[in-house]
mmCIF file of C-alpha atoms in Angstrom:
data_model
loop_
_atom_site.group_PDB
_atom_site.id
_atom_site.type_symbol
_atom_site.label_atom_id
_atom_site.label_comp_id
_atom_site.label_asym_id
_atom_site.label_seq_id
_atom_site.Cartn_x
_atom_site.Cartn_y
_atom_site.Cartn_z
ATOM 1 C CA MET A 7 -45.978 3.080 -11.510
ATOM 2 C CA SER A 8 -42.838 1.491 -10.065
ATOM 3 C CA LYS A 9 -42.698 0.723 -6.819
ATOM 4 C CA GLY A 10 -40.621 1.799 -4.125
ATOM 5 C CA LYS A 11 -39.249 1.911 -0.235
ATOM 6 C CA PHE A 12 -41.648 3.542 0.526
ATOM 7 C CA GLY A 13 -45.105 2.736 -1.680
ATOM 8 C CA TYR A 14 -45.439 3.271 -5.569
ATOM 9 C CA TYR A 15 -44.408 6.643 -7.860
ATOM 10 C CA ASP A 16 -47.227 10.144 -7.054
ATOM 11 C CA PRO A 17 -46.345 11.731 -10.253
ATOM 12 C CA GLU A 18 -48.785 14.883 -8.950
ATOM 13 C CA ASN A 19 -47.201 14.392 -6.137
ATOM 14 C CA PRO A 20 -43.600 13.797 -7.629
ATOM 15 C CA MET A 21 -41.479 14.790 -3.311
ATOM 16 C CA LYS A 22 -43.962 12.719 -1.702
ATOM 17 C CA ASP A 23 -41.596 10.353 0.942
ATOM 18 C CA ARG A 24 -38.437 11.131 -1.019
ATOM 19 C CA ILE A 25 -34.995 10.306 -0.161
ATOM 20 C CA THR A 26 -32.704 13.017 -0.679
ATOM 21 C CA ASP A 27 -29.420 11.103 1.520
ATOM 22 C CA ILE A 28 -28.982 7.108 -0.170
ATOM 23 C CA GLY A 29 -25.363 7.427 1.210
ATOM 24 C CA PRO A 30 -23.431 5.417 3.426
ATOM 25 C CA PRO A 31 -24.823 5.392 6.775
ATOM 26 C CA HIS A 32 -23.741 7.810 9.226
ATOM 27 C CA HIS A 33 -20.523 6.642 11.610
ATOM 28 C CA TRP A 34 -22.708 6.971 14.412
ATOM 29 C CA GLN A 35 -24.618 4.060 14.069
ATOM 30 C CA MET A 36 -21.663 1.833 14.002
ATOM 31 C CA PHE A 37 -20.277 2.809 17.054
ATOM 32 C CA PRO A 38 -20.048 0.330 19.864
ATOM 33 C CA PRO A 39 -22.143 1.908 23.139
ATOM 34 C CA ILE A 40 -19.534 2.136 24.983
ATOM 35 C CA ILE A 41 -17.422 4.036 22.166
ATOM 36 C CA ARG A 42 -20.796 5.910 21.859
ATOM 37 C CA ARG A 43 -21.153 7.342 25.421
ATOM 38 C CA ASN A 44 -17.282 7.729 25.726
ATOM 39 C CA TYR A 45 -17.011 9.698 22.358
ATOM 40 C CA GLY A 46 -14.475 12.464 22.965
ATOM 41 C CA LYS A 47 -13.912 11.860 26.393
ATOM 42 C CA TRP A 48 -11.004 9.835 25.761
ATOM 43 C CA LEU A 49 -8.064 10.388 28.157
ATOM 44 C CA TYR A 50 -4.542 7.703 27.005
ATOM 45 C CA HIS A 51 -4.292 4.491 25.724
ATOM 46 C CA GLU A 52 -1.523 2.025 25.683
ATOM 47 C CA ILE A 53 -0.220 -1.045 23.607
ATOM 48 C CA LEU A 54 -0.874 -3.694 26.561
ATOM 49 C CA GLU A 55 0.979 -6.516 23.835
ATOM 50 C CA THR A 56 1.658 -6.738 19.945
ATOM 51 C CA GLY A 57 -2.387 -6.027 18.329
ATOM 52 C CA VAL A 58 -4.047 -5.407 22.046
ATOM 53 C CA LEU A 59 -4.797 -1.978 22.732
ATOM 54 C CA MET A 60 -6.655 -0.757 25.738
ATOM 55 C CA HIS A 61 -8.015 2.647 25.437
ATOM 56 C CA VAL A 62 -8.798 4.244 29.258
ATOM 57 C CA SER A 63 -11.672 7.884 29.373
ATOM 58 C CA GLU A 64 -12.618 10.385 31.956
ATOM 59 C CA THR A 65 -15.957 7.965 33.050
ATOM 60 C CA GLY A 66 -13.446 5.419 34.298
ATOM 61 C CA GLU A 67 -14.807 2.717 31.209
ATOM 62 C CA LYS A 68 -11.773 0.994 29.476
ATOM 63 C CA VAL A 69 -12.241 -0.702 25.940
ATOM 64 C CA TYR A 70 -10.220 -3.336 24.334
ATOM 65 C CA THR A 71 -9.391 -3.241 20.834
ATOM 66 C CA VAL A 72 -7.626 -6.994 19.263
ATOM 67 C CA ARG A 73 -6.330 -6.479 15.733
ATOM 68 C CA VAL A 74 -6.197 -8.915 13.044
ATOM 69 C CA GLY A 75 -3.999 -8.980 10.020
ATOM 70 C CA GLN A 76 -6.041 -10.351 7.043
ATOM 71 C CA PRO A 77 -5.756 -10.200 3.220
ATOM 72 C CA ARG A 78 -6.892 -7.195 0.657
ATOM 73 C CA LEU A 79 -9.120 -10.276 -1.664
ATOM 74 C CA VAL A 80 -11.089 -11.662 1.008
ATOM 75 C CA THR A 81 -13.966 -15.062 0.654
ATOM 76 C CA VAL A 82 -17.797 -14.634 2.532
ATOM 77 C CA GLU A 83 -16.804 -17.381 3.973
ATOM 78 C CA ASN A 84 -13.963 -15.578 5.565
ATOM 79 C CA VAL A 85 -16.422 -12.932 6.344
ATOM 80 C CA ARG A 86 -18.787 -14.615 7.747
ATOM 81 C CA GLU A 87 -16.662 -15.468 10.025
ATOM 82 C CA ILE A 88 -14.958 -12.095 11.153
ATOM 83 C CA CYS A 89 -18.803 -11.518 11.432
ATOM 84 C CA ASP A 90 -19.695 -14.984 13.538
ATOM 85 C CA ILE A 91 -16.826 -14.260 15.858
ATOM 86 C CA ALA A 92 -17.604 -9.626 16.125
ATOM 87 C CA ASP A 93 -21.872 -11.767 17.006
ATOM 88 C CA LYS A 94 -19.967 -13.888 19.923
ATOM 89 C CA TYR A 95 -17.742 -11.726 22.317
ATOM 90 C CA CYS A 96 -18.115 -7.942 20.342
ATOM 91 C CA ASP A 97 -21.919 -8.145 19.686
ATOM 92 C CA GLY A 98 -22.104 -7.633 16.478
ATOM 93 C CA TYR A 99 -19.933 -5.026 16.349
ATOM 94 C CA VAL A 100 -16.651 -4.932 14.162
ATOM 95 C CA ARG A 101 -14.355 -2.675 12.544
ATOM 96 C CA TRP A 102 -11.987 -2.786 9.225
ATOM 97 C CA THR A 103 -8.917 -0.622 9.550
ATOM 98 C CA THR A 104 -7.333 1.572 6.202
ATOM 99 C CA ARG A 105 -4.621 -0.977 5.728
ATOM 100 C CA ASN A 106 -7.022 -4.146 5.733
ATOM 101 C CA ALA A 107 -6.716 -5.511 9.221
ATOM 102 C CA VAL A 108 -9.919 -6.007 11.485
ATOM 103 C CA GLU A 109 -10.465 -4.555 14.709
ATOM 104 C CA PHE A 110 -12.562 -5.958 17.423
ATOM 105 C CA ILE A 111 -13.401 -3.774 20.132
ATOM 106 C CA VAL A 112 -14.820 -5.110 23.336
ATOM 107 C CA ASP A 113 -15.531 -3.450 26.972
ATOM 108 C CA SER A 114 -13.345 -6.162 29.534
ATOM 109 C CA GLU A 115 -10.382 -7.234 30.010
ATOM 110 C CA GLU A 116 -11.947 -10.976 30.127
ATOM 111 C CA LYS A 117 -14.246 -10.710 27.197
ATOM 112 C CA MET A 118 -10.107 -9.599 25.681
ATOM 113 C CA LYS A 119 -8.864 -12.582 26.655
ATOM 114 C CA ALA A 120 -11.203 -15.008 25.512
ATOM 115 C CA LEU A 121 -11.325 -13.386 21.785
ATOM 116 C CA LYS A 122 -7.378 -13.373 21.164
ATOM 117 C CA GLN A 123 -7.666 -17.084 22.577
ATOM 118 C CA ASP A 124 -10.529 -17.963 19.919
ATOM 119 C CA LEU A 125 -8.686 -15.679 17.017
ATOM 120 C CA GLU A 126 -5.425 -17.305 17.557
ATOM 121 C CA SER A 127 -6.814 -20.444 17.658
ATOM 122 C CA ARG A 128 -8.360 -20.501 14.124
ATOM 123 C CA LYS A 129 -6.072 -21.799 11.514
ATOM 124 C CA HIS A 130 -6.225 -22.689 7.803
ATOM 125 C CA VAL A 131 -5.899 -26.719 6.850
ATOM 126 C CA GLY A 132 -2.291 -25.944 6.021
ATOM 127 C CA GLY A 133 -1.694 -24.565 9.596
ATOM 128 C CA SER A 134 -1.364 -21.159 9.203
ATOM 129 C CA TYR A 135 -3.017 -18.367 11.596
ATOM 130 C CA LYS A 136 -6.700 -17.203 10.349
ATOM 131 C CA PHE A 137 -6.592 -14.127 11.935
ATOM 132 C CA PRO A 138 -2.758 -13.392 13.058
ATOM 133 C CA VAL A 139 -2.927 -10.524 15.960
ATOM 134 C CA GLY A 140 -0.912 -8.333 15.406
ATOM 135 C CA GLY A 141 0.372 -4.722 13.870
ATOM 136 C CA THR A 142 -0.201 -2.713 17.130
ATOM 137 C CA GLY A 143 2.733 0.196 17.644
ATOM 138 C CA ALA A 144 6.745 -0.612 16.606
ATOM 139 C CA SER A 145 6.712 -3.802 14.191
ATOM 140 C CA ILE A 146 5.026 -3.741 10.702
ATOM 141 C CA THR A 147 1.610 -3.094 9.700
ATOM 142 C CA GLY A 148 -0.463 -5.368 7.232
ATOM 143 C CA ILE A 149 0.786 -4.273 3.361
ATOM 144 C CA VAL A 150 -1.695 -2.806 1.910
ATOM 145 C CA HIS A 151 -2.185 -2.618 -1.903
ATOM 146 C CA THR A 152 -3.541 -2.920 -5.349
ATOM 147 C CA GLN A 153 -5.663 -5.523 -7.570
ATOM 148 C CA GLY A 154 -2.595 -6.783 -9.340
ATOM 149 C CA TRP A 155 -3.333 -9.603 -11.626
ATOM 150 C CA PHE A 156 -6.144 -11.177 -10.088
ATOM 151 C CA HIS A 157 -8.695 -8.163 -10.696
ATOM 152 C CA CYS A 158 -6.821 -4.708 -12.697
ATOM 153 C CA HIS A 159 -5.461 -4.292 -16.463
ATOM 154 C CA THR A 160 -2.476 -2.955 -16.558
ATOM 155 C CA PRO A 161 -0.453 -4.644 -13.267
ATOM 156 C CA ALA A 162 3.614 -4.868 -14.596
ATOM 157 C CA THR A 163 3.204 -7.738 -11.105
ATOM 158 C CA ASP A 164 0.725 -9.340 -9.712
ATOM 159 C CA ALA A 165 0.199 -7.562 -6.130
ATOM 160 C CA SER A 166 -1.993 -10.188 -3.669
ATOM 161 C CA GLY A 167 0.753 -13.120 -4.539
ATOM 162 C CA LEU A 168 3.979 -10.676 -3.993
ATOM 163 C CA VAL A 169 2.439 -9.243 -0.458
ATOM 164 C CA LYS A 170 1.975 -13.233 1.054
ATOM 165 C CA SER A 171 5.370 -13.602 -0.276
ATOM 166 C CA VAL A 172 6.632 -10.543 1.646
ATOM 167 C CA HIS A 173 4.591 -11.467 4.361
ATOM 168 C CA ASP A 174 5.482 -14.127 4.866
ATOM 169 C CA VAL A 175 8.975 -13.473 5.961
ATOM 170 C CA LEU A 176 8.565 -9.949 7.923
ATOM 171 C CA PHE A 177 4.870 -12.540 10.202
ATOM 172 C CA ASP A 178 7.980 -11.930 13.186
ATOM 173 C CA TYR A 179 7.826 -8.513 12.710
ATOM 174 C CA PHE A 180 5.083 -8.223 12.401
ATOM 175 C CA LYS A 181 3.874 -10.623 15.231
ATOM 176 C CA ASN A 182 6.573 -8.313 17.640
ATOM 177 C CA MET A 183 7.345 -5.068 18.576
ATOM 178 C CA THR A 184 10.584 -5.458 18.023
ATOM 179 C CA LEU A 185 11.868 -2.646 15.341
ATOM 180 C CA PRO A 186 13.052 0.898 16.027
ATOM 181 C CA ALA A 187 9.363 2.100 14.910
ATOM 182 C CA LYS A 188 6.929 0.892 13.015
ATOM 183 C CA LEU A 189 7.276 0.546 9.446
ATOM 184 C CA ARG A 190 4.495 0.824 6.911
ATOM 185 C CA VAL A 191 4.711 -1.089 4.000
ATOM 186 C CA SER A 192 2.830 -0.447 0.581
ATOM 187 C CA MET A 193 2.792 -1.908 -2.936
ATOM 188 C CA ALA A 194 1.336 -1.437 -6.104
ATOM 189 C CA CYS A 195 1.314 -2.855 -9.174
ATOM 190 C CA CYS A 196 1.679 -0.647 -12.040
ATOM 191 C CA LEU A 197 2.798 3.489 -11.097
ATOM 192 C CA ASN A 198 -0.615 4.694 -11.741
ATOM 193 C CA MET A 199 0.107 3.477 -7.449
ATOM 194 C CA CYS A 200 -3.924 3.355 -6.847
ATOM 195 C CA GLY A 201 -1.773 1.350 -3.595
ATOM 196 C CA ALA A 202 0.248 4.850 -2.741
ATOM 197 C CA VAL A 203 3.153 3.884 -2.370
ATOM 198 C CA HIS A 204 4.849 7.314 -2.531
ATOM 199 C CA CYS A 205 4.659 8.299 0.836
ATOM 200 C CA SER A 206 5.780 4.323 2.888
ATOM 201 C CA ASP A 207 8.433 3.070 4.862
ATOM 202 C CA LEU A 208 8.925 0.715 2.067
ATOM 203 C CA ALA A 209 7.332 0.108 -1.092
ATOM 204 C CA LEU A 210 7.184 -1.712 -4.046
ATOM 205 C CA LEU A 211 6.568 -1.457 -7.028
ATOM 206 C CA GLY A 212 5.308 -3.039 -10.052
ATOM 207 C CA TYR A 213 7.413 -1.499 -13.130
ATOM 208 C CA HIS A 214 6.324 -1.800 -17.045
ATOM 209 C CA ARG A 215 9.957 -0.871 -18.768
ATOM 210 C CA LYS A 216 8.579 -1.459 -22.559
ATOM 211 C CA PRO A 217 6.253 0.913 -24.311
ATOM 212 C CA PRO A 218 3.210 -0.826 -25.412
ATOM 213 C CA MET A 219 3.490 -3.072 -28.285
ATOM 214 C CA ILE A 220 0.699 -1.555 -31.368
ATOM 215 C CA ASP A 221 -1.237 -4.194 -32.551
ATOM 216 C CA ASP A 222 -2.688 -2.249 -35.884
ATOM 217 C CA GLU A 223 -4.617 -4.922 -37.810
ATOM 218 C CA VAL A 224 -7.233 -4.650 -34.976
ATOM 219 C CA ILE A 225 -6.783 -1.189 -33.191
ATOM 220 C CA ASP A 226 -9.222 0.611 -35.022
ATOM 221 C CA LYS A 227 -12.120 -2.091 -34.936
ATOM 222 C CA VAL A 228 -11.711 -2.112 -31.296
ATOM 223 C CA CYS A 229 -11.472 1.402 -30.607
ATOM 224 C CA GLU A 230 -11.351 5.681 -30.849
ATOM 225 C CA ILE A 231 -8.278 6.247 -32.649
ATOM 226 C CA PRO A 232 -8.686 10.095 -30.335
ATOM 227 C CA LEU A 233 -9.221 8.631 -27.076
ATOM 228 C CA VAL A 234 -6.113 6.454 -27.787
ATOM 229 C CA VAL A 235 -4.286 9.524 -28.785
ATOM 230 C CA ALA A 236 -5.751 11.881 -25.821
ATOM 231 C CA ALA A 237 -5.375 8.946 -23.054
ATOM 232 C CA CYS A 238 -1.393 9.739 -22.900
ATOM 233 C CA PRO A 239 -0.349 11.832 -20.378
ATOM 234 C CA LEU A 240 2.693 12.717 -22.020
ATOM 235 C CA GLY A 241 1.385 13.289 -25.736
ATOM 236 C CA ALA A 242 3.516 10.437 -27.026
ATOM 237 C CA ILE A 243 0.587 8.920 -29.054
ATOM 238 C CA ARG A 244 0.309 9.927 -32.359
ATOM 239 C CA PRO A 245 -2.712 8.893 -35.050
ATOM 240 C CA VAL A 246 -1.304 7.661 -38.193
ATOM 241 C CA LYS A 247 -2.206 5.543 -41.240
ATOM 242 C CA VAL A 248 -1.375 2.405 -41.489
ATOM 243 C CA GLU A 249 -0.497 -0.330 -44.864
ATOM 244 C CA LEU A 250 -0.845 -3.709 -43.750
ATOM 245 C CA GLU A 251 0.043 -7.224 -45.732
ATOM 246 C CA ASP A 252 -2.582 -7.578 -47.789
ATOM 247 C CA GLY A 253 -2.399 -3.236 -48.974
ATOM 248 C CA THR A 254 -5.460 -2.402 -46.679
ATOM 249 C CA LYS A 255 -4.596 0.585 -45.044
ATOM 250 C CA VAL A 256 -6.260 1.636 -41.356
ATOM 251 C CA ASN A 257 -6.012 4.096 -38.750
ATOM 252 C CA SER A 258 -3.894 3.678 -36.401
ATOM 253 C CA VAL A 259 -0.904 4.666 -33.480
ATOM 254 C CA ARG A 260 2.292 5.371 -33.366
ATOM 255 C CA VAL A 261 4.765 5.859 -29.571
ATOM 256 C CA ASN A 262 6.976 8.145 -29.170
ATOM 257 C CA GLU A 263 8.916 5.837 -27.142
ATOM 258 C CA GLN A 264 11.784 8.233 -26.109
ATOM 259 C CA ARG A 265 8.937 10.467 -24.343
ATOM 260 C CA CYS A 266 6.508 7.430 -22.745
ATOM 261 C CA MET A 267 6.635 6.740 -19.067
ATOM 262 C CA PHE A 268 4.907 3.315 -19.717
ATOM 263 C CA CYS A 269 1.916 3.754 -17.866
ATOM 264 C CA GLY A 270 -0.675 2.147 -19.003
ATOM 265 C CA ASN A 271 -3.573 4.911 -20.247
ATOM 266 C CA CYS A 272 -3.488 4.064 -23.701
ATOM 267 C CA TYR A 273 -4.190 0.716 -22.304
ATOM 268 C CA THR A 274 -7.063 1.410 -20.221
ATOM 269 C CA MET A 275 -8.672 3.018 -23.314
ATOM 270 C CA CYS A 276 -7.852 0.482 -25.193
ATOM 271 C CA MET A 277 -7.157 -3.547 -25.889
ATOM 272 C CA ALA A 278 -4.870 -3.301 -29.310
ATOM 273 C CA THR A 279 -1.700 -1.246 -27.426
ATOM 274 C CA PRO A 280 -0.794 -4.250 -24.374
ATOM 275 C CA LEU A 281 2.029 -3.385 -22.332
ATOM 276 C CA ALA A 282 2.690 -6.552 -20.348
ATOM 277 C CA ASP A 283 5.973 -7.641 -21.031
ATOM 278 C CA LYS A 284 7.674 -11.078 -19.474
ATOM 279 C CA GLU A 285 10.893 -10.208 -19.471
ATOM 280 C CA GLY A 286 10.251 -6.317 -19.814
ATOM 281 C CA ASP A 287 7.553 -5.478 -16.468
ATOM 282 C CA GLY A 288 9.705 -6.278 -12.735
ATOM 283 C CA VAL A 289 9.188 -4.798 -9.299
ATOM 284 C CA ALA A 290 10.910 -1.335 -7.769
ATOM 285 C CA ILE A 291 11.014 -0.891 -4.784
ATOM 286 C CA LEU A 292 11.097 2.327 -2.598
ATOM 287 C CA ALA A 293 11.901 3.737 0.801
ATOM 288 C CA GLY A 294 11.806 6.557 3.200
ATOM 289 C CA GLY A 295 8.527 7.704 3.146
ATOM 290 C CA LYS A 296 5.514 8.483 5.078
ATOM 291 C CA ILE A 297 2.334 10.916 6.229
ATOM 292 C CA SER A 298 3.513 11.738 9.636
ATOM 293 C CA ASN A 299 4.980 15.056 10.925
ATOM 294 C CA ARG A 300 6.708 13.436 14.140
ATOM 295 C CA ILE A 301 10.553 14.708 14.280
ATOM 296 C CA SER A 302 10.550 15.162 10.950
ATOM 297 C CA HIS A 303 8.689 16.567 7.731
ATOM 298 C CA PRO A 304 6.027 14.313 5.859
ATOM 299 C CA LYS A 305 8.412 12.391 3.097
ATOM 300 C CA PHE A 306 8.297 10.703 -0.531
ATOM 301 C CA SER A 307 9.315 7.324 -1.305
ATOM 302 C CA LYS A 308 12.913 7.120 -3.391
ATOM 303 C CA VAL A 309 14.114 5.091 -5.761
ATOM 304 C CA VAL A 310 16.592 2.322 -4.169
ATOM 305 C CA VAL A 311 16.251 -0.192 -6.668
ATOM 306 C CA PRO A 312 15.067 -0.054 -9.856
ATOM 307 C CA ILE A 313 13.941 -2.866 -10.725
ATOM 308 C CA LEU A 314 13.792 -6.933 -9.219
ATOM 309 C CA PRO A 315 12.998 -9.936 -12.072
ATOM 310 C CA ASN A 316 9.111 -10.227 -11.503
ATOM 311 C CA GLU A 317 9.641 -14.462 -10.032
ATOM 312 C CA PRO A 318 6.148 -15.862 -9.510
ATOM 313 C CA PRO A 319 5.286 -17.567 -7.054
ATOM 314 C CA ARG A 320 7.685 -16.334 -4.344
ATOM 315 C CA TRP A 321 9.193 -13.449 -6.194
ATOM 316 C CA PRO A 322 12.500 -14.724 -3.620
ATOM 317 C CA SER A 323 14.872 -11.611 -4.883
ATOM 318 C CA VAL A 324 12.532 -8.911 -3.847
ATOM 319 C CA CYS A 325 11.739 -10.885 -0.153
ATOM 320 C CA LYS A 326 15.996 -10.824 0.450
ATOM 321 C CA THR A 327 15.961 -7.599 -0.736
ATOM 322 C CA VAL A 328 12.993 -6.037 1.771
ATOM 323 C CA VAL A 329 14.587 -8.462 5.077
ATOM 324 C CA GLN A 330 17.806 -6.570 4.179
ATOM 325 C CA ILE A 331 16.959 -3.196 4.203
ATOM 326 C CA ILE A 332 15.018 -3.943 7.594
ATOM 327 C CA GLU A 333 16.734 -6.249 8.662
ATOM 328 C CA ALA A 334 19.994 -2.772 8.456
ATOM 329 C CA TYR A 335 16.900 -0.365 9.885
ATOM 330 C CA ALA A 336 16.093 -2.320 12.572
ATOM 331 C CA LYS A 337 20.254 -2.725 14.050
ATOM 332 C CA ASP A 338 21.408 0.626 13.028
ATOM 333 C CA ALA A 339 18.160 3.400 13.774
ATOM 334 C CA ARG A 340 17.426 4.657 17.167
ATOM 335 C CA LYS A 341 14.540 4.236 19.289
ATOM 336 C CA TYR A 342 11.239 5.752 17.623
ATOM 337 C CA GLU A 343 13.109 6.745 14.692
ATOM 338 C CA ARG A 344 10.765 5.990 11.110
ATOM 339 C CA LEU A 345 13.285 4.254 8.015
ATOM 340 C CA GLY A 346 13.097 7.589 6.788
ATOM 341 C CA ASP A 347 14.561 9.043 9.175
ATOM 342 C CA TRP A 348 17.139 6.693 9.636
ATOM 343 C CA ALA A 349 18.137 7.215 6.297
ATOM 344 C CA ALA A 350 18.389 11.333 6.388
ATOM 345 C CA ARG A 351 20.459 10.777 9.265
ATOM 346 C CA ILE A 352 23.312 8.909 8.503
ATOM 347 C CA GLY A 353 23.038 9.736 5.033
ATOM 348 C CA TRP A 354 21.665 8.061 2.054
ATOM 349 C CA GLU A 355 25.350 7.244 1.518
ATOM 350 C CA ARG A 356 25.282 5.293 4.171
ATOM 351 C CA PHE A 357 22.193 4.374 3.748
ATOM 352 C CA PHE A 358 23.147 2.301 0.874
ATOM 353 C CA GLU A 359 26.768 0.644 1.944
ATOM 354 C CA LYS A 360 24.207 -0.367 4.758
ATOM 355 C CA THR A 361 22.086 -2.248 3.405
ATOM 356 C CA GLY A 362 24.257 -3.701 1.225
ATOM 357 C CA ILE A 363 21.884 -2.290 -2.180
ATOM 358 C CA PRO A 364 24.411 -1.009 -5.158
ATOM 359 C CA PHE A 365 23.925 2.546 -6.282
ATOM 360 C CA THR A 366 23.310 3.430 -9.686
ATOM 361 C CA GLU A 367 22.232 6.309 -11.963
ATOM 362 C CA LYS A 368 18.436 4.751 -12.139
ATOM 363 C CA SER A 369 18.496 6.070 -7.704
ATOM 364 C CA LEU A 370 18.934 9.515 -9.204
ATOM 365 C CA ASP A 371 16.279 12.340 -9.450
ATOM 366 C CA ASP A 372 16.527 13.615 -12.944
ATOM 367 C CA TYR A 373 12.529 14.511 -13.083
ATOM 368 C CA ARG A 374 12.395 18.183 -14.925
ATOM 369 C CA LEU A 375 11.342 20.384 -11.323
ATOM 370 C CA ALA A 376 13.204 18.169 -9.124
ATOM 371 C CA TYR A 377 15.439 21.409 -8.471
ATOM 372 C CA ASP A 378 12.471 21.603 -5.273
ATOM 373 C CA THR A 379 13.791 18.851 -3.752
ATOM 374 C CA TYR A 380 18.049 18.495 -4.710
ATOM 375 C CA ARG A 381 19.922 18.533 -1.600
ATOM 376 C CA THR A 382 21.557 22.212 -1.850
ATOM 377 C CA THR A 383 22.998 21.423 1.231
ATOM 378 C CA THR A 384 27.580 21.497 0.834
ATOM 379 C CA GLN A 385 27.022 19.386 3.373
ATOM 380 C CA PHE A 386 28.009 14.839 2.827
ATOM 381 C CA LYS A 387 28.249 12.351 5.002
ATOM 382 C CA PHE A 388 30.766 9.988 3.963
ATOM 383 C CA THR A 389 31.059 6.163 2.619
ATOM 384 C CA GLU A 390 33.872 3.480 3.446
ATOM 385 C CA HIS A 391 33.958 3.512 -0.281
ATOM 386 C CA ALA A 392 34.653 8.017 -0.554
ATOM 387 C CA TRP A 393 37.145 7.476 2.292
ATOM 388 C CA ALA A 394 38.648 5.171 -0.308
ATOM 389 C CA VAL A 395 38.460 7.462 -3.144
ATOM 390 C CA SER A 396 40.174 10.484 -1.265
ATOM 391 C CA LYS A 397 43.066 8.524 0.225
ATOM 392 C CA ALA A 398 43.619 6.611 -3.175
ATOM 393 C CA ALA A 399 44.276 11.064 -4.652
ATOM 394 C CA GLY A 400 45.903 11.681 -1.790
ATOM 395 C CA GLY A 401 42.924 13.652 0.215
ATOM 396 C CA ILE A 402 43.677 11.757 2.879
ATOM 397 C CA LYS A 403 46.941 10.177 4.937
#
């Protein structure tokens, strides 16, 4: 007989001491006492400085939150250090946000100042911040990303390395609220997009450009052919009989390259259909997405740069282009205007002009159901190039 948390299992009385809810603990248990006391009673909040928020309750109590940026993949030592800080200043309470930031919550301004000073004094051996305070208000929040080369089997680029490189060049925007509005940057290492990059102000997407390579000698030994065929969402894979060089006939598959969208689902099911390619893989940049309903409706991101090369360890081309877009947005957008709202106001034609990004046919939405999202208005935002063409044609004097 097995012994559980409440003693030995009794087959004569199987329902005795049975645990029916073994999910996560109720969130109420995770709230600091001051949050529990004032739940539903908050009047307003203020951003005192970048990374520091103050919430005021109708009871008169105030809560101070210090937000620090953190990587998505962390060590046990790092988590223990965060817990030690929480024990010292926050009675053991700490929370992670959905964008990988860590928030320390205290109940007095004195504790907040001491906490912030302690956090900014902790540095790595190389001198960089362990716990950089920032990411609130009109700044860049932490970059949410996927697994990349560290863990995933279908990435077209790395996630942690690319995000680190991009965040380094955008660090001043994280530490200071100098942008017109908040800016969300996300990153996914393949178009399966477990990083939800399709609704971000700025999105980085690892992209395969070549179909999977089929290892005919191995595939029939390590994979179930029907499973490989069924794995393709576009029906681009079909079973075939193949004769090897020694005359042996084996079961294999072939890919219709015109239908393949390079998602890697087949490789998920079968290791004999690898997709990664040094020359073919790269990074696409999308812009203008958001989930918020403020000012305008939610938007999907749009492809603005179809492909940039993989250049580890620092990805200079990607970093340069990202900075180019953000600096143009910061210079030209109005206060509270998200990147997509700015592009919609000036027109996507001028977006490419102002950011210095060349427009190509790859940015045209040719999805077969895209007529639902086509811009059907006759209004057109003329760029300098368009004016030049009109003048050359004699249409404008």
